[in-house]
mmCIF file of N, CA and C in Angstrom:
data_model
loop_
_atom_site.group_PDB
_atom_site.id
_atom_site.type_symbol
_atom_site.label_atom_id
_atom_site.label_comp_id
_atom_site.label_asym_id
_atom_site.label_seq_id
_atom_site.Cartn_x
_atom_site.Cartn_y
_atom_site.Cartn_z
ATOM 1 N N MET A 1 52.067 -7.946 -15.340
ATOM 2 C CA MET A 1 53.873 -7.523 -16.250
ATOM 3 C C MET A 1 54.949 -7.096 -15.320
ATOM 4 N N THR A 2 55.417 -7.932 -15.656
ATOM 5 C CA THR A 2 56.716 -8.105 -14.557
ATOM 6 C C THR A 2 58.040 -7.621 -15.147
ATOM 7 N N ASP A 3 58.605 -7.081 -16.607
ATOM 8 C CA ASP A 3 59.669 -6.366 -17.115
ATOM 9 C C ASP A 3 59.233 -5.384 -17.614
ATOM 10 N N THR A 4 60.642 -4.726 -17.450
ATOM 11 C CA THR A 4 60.385 -3.644 -18.267
ATOM 12 C C THR A 4 61.549 -3.658 -19.436
ATOM 13 N N PRO A 5 61.085 -2.890 -20.704
ATOM 14 C CA PRO A 5 62.794 -2.687 -21.453
ATOM 15 C C PRO A 5 63.436 -2.138 -21.057
ATOM 16 N N ALA A 6 64.843 -2.022 -21.430
ATOM 17 C CA ALA A 6 66.036 -1.185 -20.878
ATOM 18 C C ALA A 6 65.384 -0.020 -20.954
ATOM 19 N N GLU A 7 64.756 0.669 -22.197
ATOM 20 C CA GLU A 7 64.805 1.732 -22.679
ATOM 21 C C GLU A 7 63.589 2.719 -21.774
ATOM 22 N N LEU A 8 62.895 1.898 -20.917
ATOM 23 C CA LEU A 8 61.755 2.241 -20.885
ATOM 24 C C LEU A 8 62.311 3.336 -18.969
ATOM 25 N N ASP A 9 63.235 1.816 -18.952
ATOM 26 C CA ASP A 9 63.650 2.493 -17.191
ATOM 27 C C ASP A 9 64.063 3.403 -17.633
ATOM 28 N N ALA A 10 64.868 4.058 -18.964
ATOM 29 C CA ALA A 10 66.924 5.162 -18.590
ATOM 30 C C ALA A 10 65.733 5.640 -19.374
ATOM 31 N N TRP A 11 64.539 6.194 -20.000
ATOM 32 C CA TRP A 11 63.360 7.282 -19.840
ATOM 33 C C TRP A 11 62.632 7.894 -18.837
ATOM 34 N N ALA A 12 62.285 6.458 -18.080
ATOM 35 C CA ALA A 12 61.344 7.121 -16.325
ATOM 36 C C ALA A 12 62.805 8.336 -15.322
ATOM 37 N N ALA A 13 63.663 7.206 -16.007
ATOM 38 C CA ALA A 13 64.713 8.056 -14.810
ATOM 39 C C ALA A 13 65.479 9.536 -15.356
ATOM 40 N N ARG A 14 65.192 9.653 -16.563
ATOM 41 C CA ARG A 14 65.623 10.445 -17.213
ATOM 42 C C ARG A 14 64.415 11.696 -16.964
ATOM 43 N N LEU A 15 63.113 11.020 -17.325
ATOM 44 C CA LEU A 15 61.848 11.991 -16.571
ATOM 45 C C LEU A 15 61.707 12.651 -15.665
ATOM 46 N N VAL A 16 62.104 12.046 -14.983
ATOM 47 C CA VAL A 16 61.826 11.650 -13.060
ATOM 48 C C VAL A 16 63.026 13.066 -12.618
ATOM 49 N N ARG A 17 63.971 13.012 -13.201
ATOM 50 C CA ARG A 17 64.926 14.489 -12.877
ATOM 51 C C ARG A 17 64.714 15.834 -13.397
ATOM 52 N N ALA A 18 64.478 15.355 -15.095
ATOM 53 C CA ALA A 18 63.373 16.405 -15.768
ATOM 54 C C ALA A 18 62.836 17.102 -15.233
ATOM 55 N N LEU A 19 61.879 16.477 -14.456
ATOM 56 C CA LEU A 19 60.980 16.797 -14.042
ATOM 57 C C LEU A 19 61.167 17.445 -12.357
ATOM 58 N N GLY A 20 62.386 17.177 -11.871
ATOM 59 C CA GLY A 20 62.446 18.168 -10.847
ATOM 60 C C GLY A 20 61.547 16.870 -9.491
ATOM 61 N N LEU A 21 61.432 15.621 -9.448
ATOM 62 C CA LEU A 21 61.159 14.291 -8.619
ATOM 63 C C LEU A 21 62.034 14.551 -7.708
ATOM 64 N N PRO A 22 61.281 14.118 -6.642
ATOM 65 C CA PRO A 22 62.246 13.660 -5.353
ATOM 66 C C PRO A 22 63.053 12.515 -6.107
ATOM 67 N N ASP A 23 65.015 12.280 -5.893
ATOM 68 C CA ASP A 23 66.044 11.938 -5.644
ATOM 69 C C ASP A 23 65.388 10.388 -5.404
ATOM 70 N N ASP A 24 64.747 10.043 -4.531
ATOM 71 C CA ASP A 24 64.331 8.579 -4.284
ATOM 72 C C ASP A 24 62.464 8.174 -5.003
ATOM 73 N N PHE A 25 62.590 9.063 -5.347
ATOM 74 C CA PHE A 25 61.027 8.351 -6.570
ATOM 75 C C PHE A 25 61.424 7.423 -7.767
ATOM 76 N N VAL A 26 60.551 6.180 -7.141
ATOM 77 C CA VAL A 26 60.200 5.680 -7.500
ATOM 78 C C VAL A 26 59.380 4.908 -8.537
ATOM 79 N N VAL A 27 59.158 4.889 -9.869
ATOM 80 C CA VAL A 27 57.830 4.685 -10.491
ATOM 81 C C VAL A 27 58.077 3.410 -10.835
ATOM 82 N N ASP A 28 56.670 2.469 -10.854
ATOM 83 C CA ASP A 28 56.518 1.147 -10.943
ATOM 84 C C ASP A 28 56.044 0.684 -12.251
ATOM 85 N N ILE A 29 57.095 1.278 -13.726
ATOM 86 C CA ILE A 29 56.562 0.834 -14.912
ATOM 87 C C ILE A 29 55.537 -0.423 -15.413
ATOM 88 N N PRO A 30 55.630 -1.661 -14.670
ATOM 89 C CA PRO A 30 54.700 -2.265 -14.923
ATOM 90 C C PRO A 30 53.482 -1.796 -14.352
ATOM 91 N N GLU A 31 53.458 -0.895 -13.111
ATOM 92 C CA GLU A 31 51.409 -0.923 -12.652
ATOM 93 C C GLU A 31 51.222 0.006 -13.649
ATOM 94 N N VAL A 32 52.227 1.611 -14.480
ATOM 95 C CA VAL A 32 51.598 2.642 -14.715
ATOM 96 C C VAL A 32 51.121 1.308 -15.830
ATOM 97 N N LEU A 33 52.303 0.225 -16.909
ATOM 98 C CA LEU A 33 52.040 -0.027 -18.184
ATOM 99 C C LEU A 33 50.274 -0.976 -17.254
ATOM 100 N N ASP A 34 50.171 -1.814 -16.933
ATOM 101 C CA ASP A 34 49.057 -2.392 -16.910
ATOM 102 C C ASP A 34 47.514 -1.664 -16.808
ATOM 103 N N LEU A 35 47.723 -0.270 -15.831
ATOM 104 C CA LEU A 35 46.871 1.051 -15.321
ATOM 105 C C LEU A 35 46.042 0.336 -17.000
ATOM 106 N N ALA A 36 47.322 1.484 -17.889
ATOM 107 C CA ALA A 36 47.415 1.708 -19.094
ATOM 108 C C ALA A 36 46.664 0.681 -20.243
ATOM 109 N N ARG A 37 47.099 -0.690 -20.067
ATOM 110 C CA ARG A 37 46.505 -1.522 -20.470
ATOM 111 C C ARG A 37 45.275 -1.645 -19.952
ATOM 112 N N ASP A 38 44.650 -1.506 -18.990
ATOM 113 C CA ASP A 38 42.891 -2.063 -18.715
ATOM 114 C C ASP A 38 42.102 -0.326 -19.485
ATOM 115 N N ALA A 39 42.534 0.678 -19.451
ATOM 116 C CA ALA A 39 41.802 1.289 -19.737
ATOM 117 C C ALA A 39 41.781 1.526 -21.131
ATOM 118 N N ALA A 40 42.585 0.978 -22.072
ATOM 119 C CA ALA A 40 42.596 0.629 -23.429
ATOM 120 C C ALA A 40 41.875 -0.601 -23.488
ATOM 121 N N HIS A 41 41.697 -1.315 -23.050
ATOM 122 C CA HIS A 41 40.771 -2.773 -23.499
ATOM 123 C C HIS A 41 39.742 -2.720 -22.955
ATOM 124 N N GLY A 42 39.680 -1.894 -21.904
ATOM 125 C CA GLY A 42 38.178 -1.672 -21.157
ATOM 126 C C GLY A 42 37.655 -0.647 -21.288
ATOM 127 N N VAL A 43 37.963 0.473 -21.483
ATOM 128 C CA VAL A 43 37.020 1.570 -22.380
ATOM 129 C C VAL A 43 37.440 1.753 -23.923
ATOM 130 N N ALA A 44 38.971 2.421 -23.903
ATOM 131 C CA ALA A 44 39.230 2.555 -25.385
ATOM 132 C C ALA A 44 40.316 2.979 -25.585
ATOM 133 N N ARG A 45 41.016 2.532 -26.583
ATOM 134 C CA ARG A 45 43.019 2.465 -26.421
ATOM 135 C C ARG A 45 42.925 4.357 -25.981
ATOM 136 N N PRO A 46 42.533 5.817 -26.513
ATOM 137 C CA PRO A 46 42.987 6.783 -25.794
ATOM 138 C C PRO A 46 43.138 6.878 -24.605
ATOM 139 N N ALA A 47 42.169 5.780 -24.263
ATOM 140 C CA ALA A 47 41.909 6.335 -22.422
ATOM 141 C C ALA A 47 42.827 5.802 -21.253
ATOM 142 N N ALA A 48 44.298 5.291 -22.685
ATOM 143 C CA ALA A 48 45.706 5.221 -21.358
ATOM 144 C C ALA A 48 46.070 6.289 -21.010
ATOM 145 N N PRO A 49 46.643 6.820 -22.197
ATOM 146 C CA PRO A 49 47.777 8.055 -21.343
ATOM 147 C C PRO A 49 46.162 9.175 -20.519
ATOM 148 N N LEU A 50 45.144 9.274 -21.070
ATOM 149 C CA LEU A 50 44.428 9.884 -19.995
ATOM 150 C C LEU A 50 43.930 9.126 -18.641
ATOM 151 N N THR A 51 43.960 8.185 -18.517
ATOM 152 C CA THR A 51 43.696 7.697 -17.242
ATOM 153 C C THR A 51 45.311 7.334 -16.666
ATOM 154 N N THR A 52 45.758 7.124 -17.112
ATOM 155 C CA THR A 52 47.589 7.332 -16.108
ATOM 156 C C THR A 52 47.496 8.497 -15.526
ATOM 157 N N PHE A 53 47.232 10.057 -16.794
ATOM 158 C CA PHE A 53 47.540 11.209 -16.287
ATOM 159 C C PHE A 53 46.731 11.883 -15.319
ATOM 160 N N LEU A 54 44.952 11.350 -15.408
ATOM 161 C CA LEU A 54 44.312 11.338 -14.484
ATOM 162 C C LEU A 54 44.626 11.311 -12.598
ATOM 163 N N VAL A 55 45.219 9.503 -13.044
ATOM 164 C CA VAL A 55 45.161 9.271 -11.595
ATOM 165 C C VAL A 55 46.957 9.743 -10.939
ATOM 166 N N GLY A 56 47.787 9.772 -11.704
ATOM 167 C CA GLY A 56 48.774 11.094 -10.924
ATOM 168 C C GLY A 56 48.793 12.008 -10.640
ATOM 169 N N TYR A 57 47.424 12.627 -11.649
ATOM 170 C CA TYR A 57 47.077 14.103 -10.670
ATOM 171 C C TYR A 57 46.558 13.441 -9.606
ATOM 172 N N ALA A 58 45.513 13.076 -9.408
ATOM 173 C CA ALA A 58 44.916 12.854 -8.414
ATOM 174 C C ALA A 58 45.245 12.645 -7.281
ATOM 175 N N ALA A 59 46.289 11.656 -7.234
ATOM 176 C CA ALA A 59 47.229 11.131 -6.474
ATOM 177 C C ALA A 59 48.300 12.129 -5.133
ATOM 178 N N GLY A 60 49.019 13.100 -6.320
ATOM 179 C CA GLY A 60 49.657 13.918 -6.615
ATOM 180 C C GLY A 60 48.430 15.912 -5.599
ATOM 181 N N LEU A 61 47.520 15.986 -5.900
ATOM 182 C CA LEU A 61 46.481 16.368 -5.332
ATOM 183 C C LEU A 61 46.043 16.076 -3.881
ATOM 184 N N ALA A 62 45.991 14.686 -3.995
ATOM 185 C CA ALA A 62 45.400 14.132 -2.081
ATOM 186 C C ALA A 62 46.960 14.007 -1.345
ATOM 187 N N GLY A 63 47.884 14.290 -2.131
ATOM 188 C CA GLY A 63 49.196 14.763 -1.358
ATOM 189 C C GLY A 63 50.223 13.068 -1.591
ATOM 190 N N GLY A 64 50.216 12.926 -2.557
ATOM 191 C CA GLY A 64 50.828 12.184 -3.072
ATOM 192 C C GLY A 64 52.164 10.931 -2.545
ATOM 193 N N SER A 65 50.862 10.431 -1.732
ATOM 194 C CA SER A 65 51.836 9.282 -1.168
ATOM 195 C C SER A 65 51.184 8.214 -1.751
ATOM 196 N N GLN A 66 51.976 7.394 -1.115
ATOM 197 C CA GLN A 66 51.994 6.593 -2.027
ATOM 198 C C GLN A 66 50.693 5.557 -1.653
ATOM 199 N N ALA A 67 50.145 5.325 -0.323
ATOM 200 C CA ALA A 67 48.241 5.150 -0.452
ATOM 201 C C ALA A 67 47.525 5.482 -1.586
ATOM 202 N N GLU A 68 47.866 7.402 -1.791
ATOM 203 C CA GLU A 68 47.409 8.252 -2.368
ATOM 204 C C GLU A 68 46.911 6.976 -4.431
ATOM 205 N N LEU A 69 47.611 6.748 -4.195
ATOM 206 C CA LEU A 69 48.567 6.744 -5.392
ATOM 207 C C LEU A 69 47.705 4.921 -5.945
ATOM 208 N N ASP A 70 47.816 4.481 -4.447
ATOM 209 C CA ASP A 70 47.078 2.876 -5.001
ATOM 210 C C ASP A 70 46.076 3.316 -4.862
ATOM 211 N N ARG A 71 45.301 3.717 -4.017
ATOM 212 C CA ARG A 71 43.916 4.962 -3.675
ATOM 213 C C ARG A 71 43.494 4.472 -4.983
ATOM 214 N N ALA A 72 44.304 5.405 -6.103
ATOM 215 C CA ALA A 72 44.122 5.964 -7.211
ATOM 216 C C ALA A 72 44.075 5.542 -8.424
ATOM 217 N N VAL A 73 44.890 4.343 -8.343
ATOM 218 C CA VAL A 73 45.161 3.257 -9.090
ATOM 219 C C VAL A 73 43.716 1.999 -9.382
ATOM 220 N N ALA A 74 43.609 1.657 -8.305
ATOM 221 C CA ALA A 74 42.773 0.628 -7.564
ATOM 222 C C ALA A 74 41.389 1.416 -8.173
ATOM 223 N N THR A 75 41.437 2.757 -7.644
ATOM 224 C CA THR A 75 39.586 3.406 -7.865
ATOM 225 C C THR A 75 39.780 3.618 -9.877
ATOM 226 N N ALA A 76 40.609 3.335 -10.823
ATOM 227 C CA ALA A 76 40.693 3.579 -12.336
ATOM 228 C C ALA A 76 40.331 2.593 -12.607
ATOM 229 N N THR A 77 41.424 1.284 -12.279
ATOM 230 C CA THR A 77 41.439 0.183 -12.371
ATOM 231 C C THR A 77 39.946 -0.554 -12.519
ATOM 232 N N ALA A 78 39.211 -0.656 -11.228
ATOM 233 C CA ALA A 78 37.829 -0.536 -11.218
ATOM 234 C C ALA A 78 37.302 -0.028 -12.011
ATOM 235 N N LEU A 79 37.431 1.199 -12.189
ATOM 236 C CA LEU A 79 36.347 1.582 -12.938
ATOM 237 C C LEU A 79 36.250 0.782 -14.716
ATOM 238 N N ALA A 80 37.348 0.839 -14.934
ATOM 239 C CA ALA A 80 37.693 0.314 -17.269
ATOM 240 C C ALA A 80 37.641 -0.666 -16.755
ATOM 241 N N THR A 81 37.757 -1.654 -15.764
ATOM 242 C CA THR A 81 37.650 -3.336 -15.859
ATOM 243 C C THR A 81 35.960 -3.455 -15.465
ATOM 244 N N ALA A 82 34.828 -2.703 -14.793
ATOM 245 C CA ALA A 82 33.573 -3.026 -14.749
ATOM 246 C C ALA A 82 33.036 -2.781 -16.200
ATOM 247 N N ASP A 83 32.059 -3.847 -15.700
ATOM 248 C CA ASP A 83 31.155 -4.336 -16.875
ATOM 249 C C ASP A 83 30.021 -2.888 -16.637
ATOM 250 N N PRO A 84 30.116 -2.236 -17.794
ATOM 251 C CA PRO A 84 29.483 -0.760 -18.139
ATOM 252 C C PRO A 84 28.245 -1.113 -18.067
ATOM 253 N N ALA A 85 27.394 -2.326 -18.280
ATOM 254 C CA ALA A 85 25.787 -2.827 -18.136
ATOM 255 C C ALA A 85 25.721 -2.461 -16.609
#
């Protein structure tokens, strides 16, 4: 996914401020949506919000760096898209 609707950009900006995240925090909306898609299609639709929440939580517990977030996203994507057999 390469483009996000303006409503999502505005919502993300409002939520970032309301949650008290750092001023320079940038959310990669396409990456979050891709992860949610992979979980929804590879596992079940309700897995999308659950997966994105758990990935964010795990990355935060691990220190919250971009590297930790990338690692958590990669782990969840690999698991959601793996052949269950």
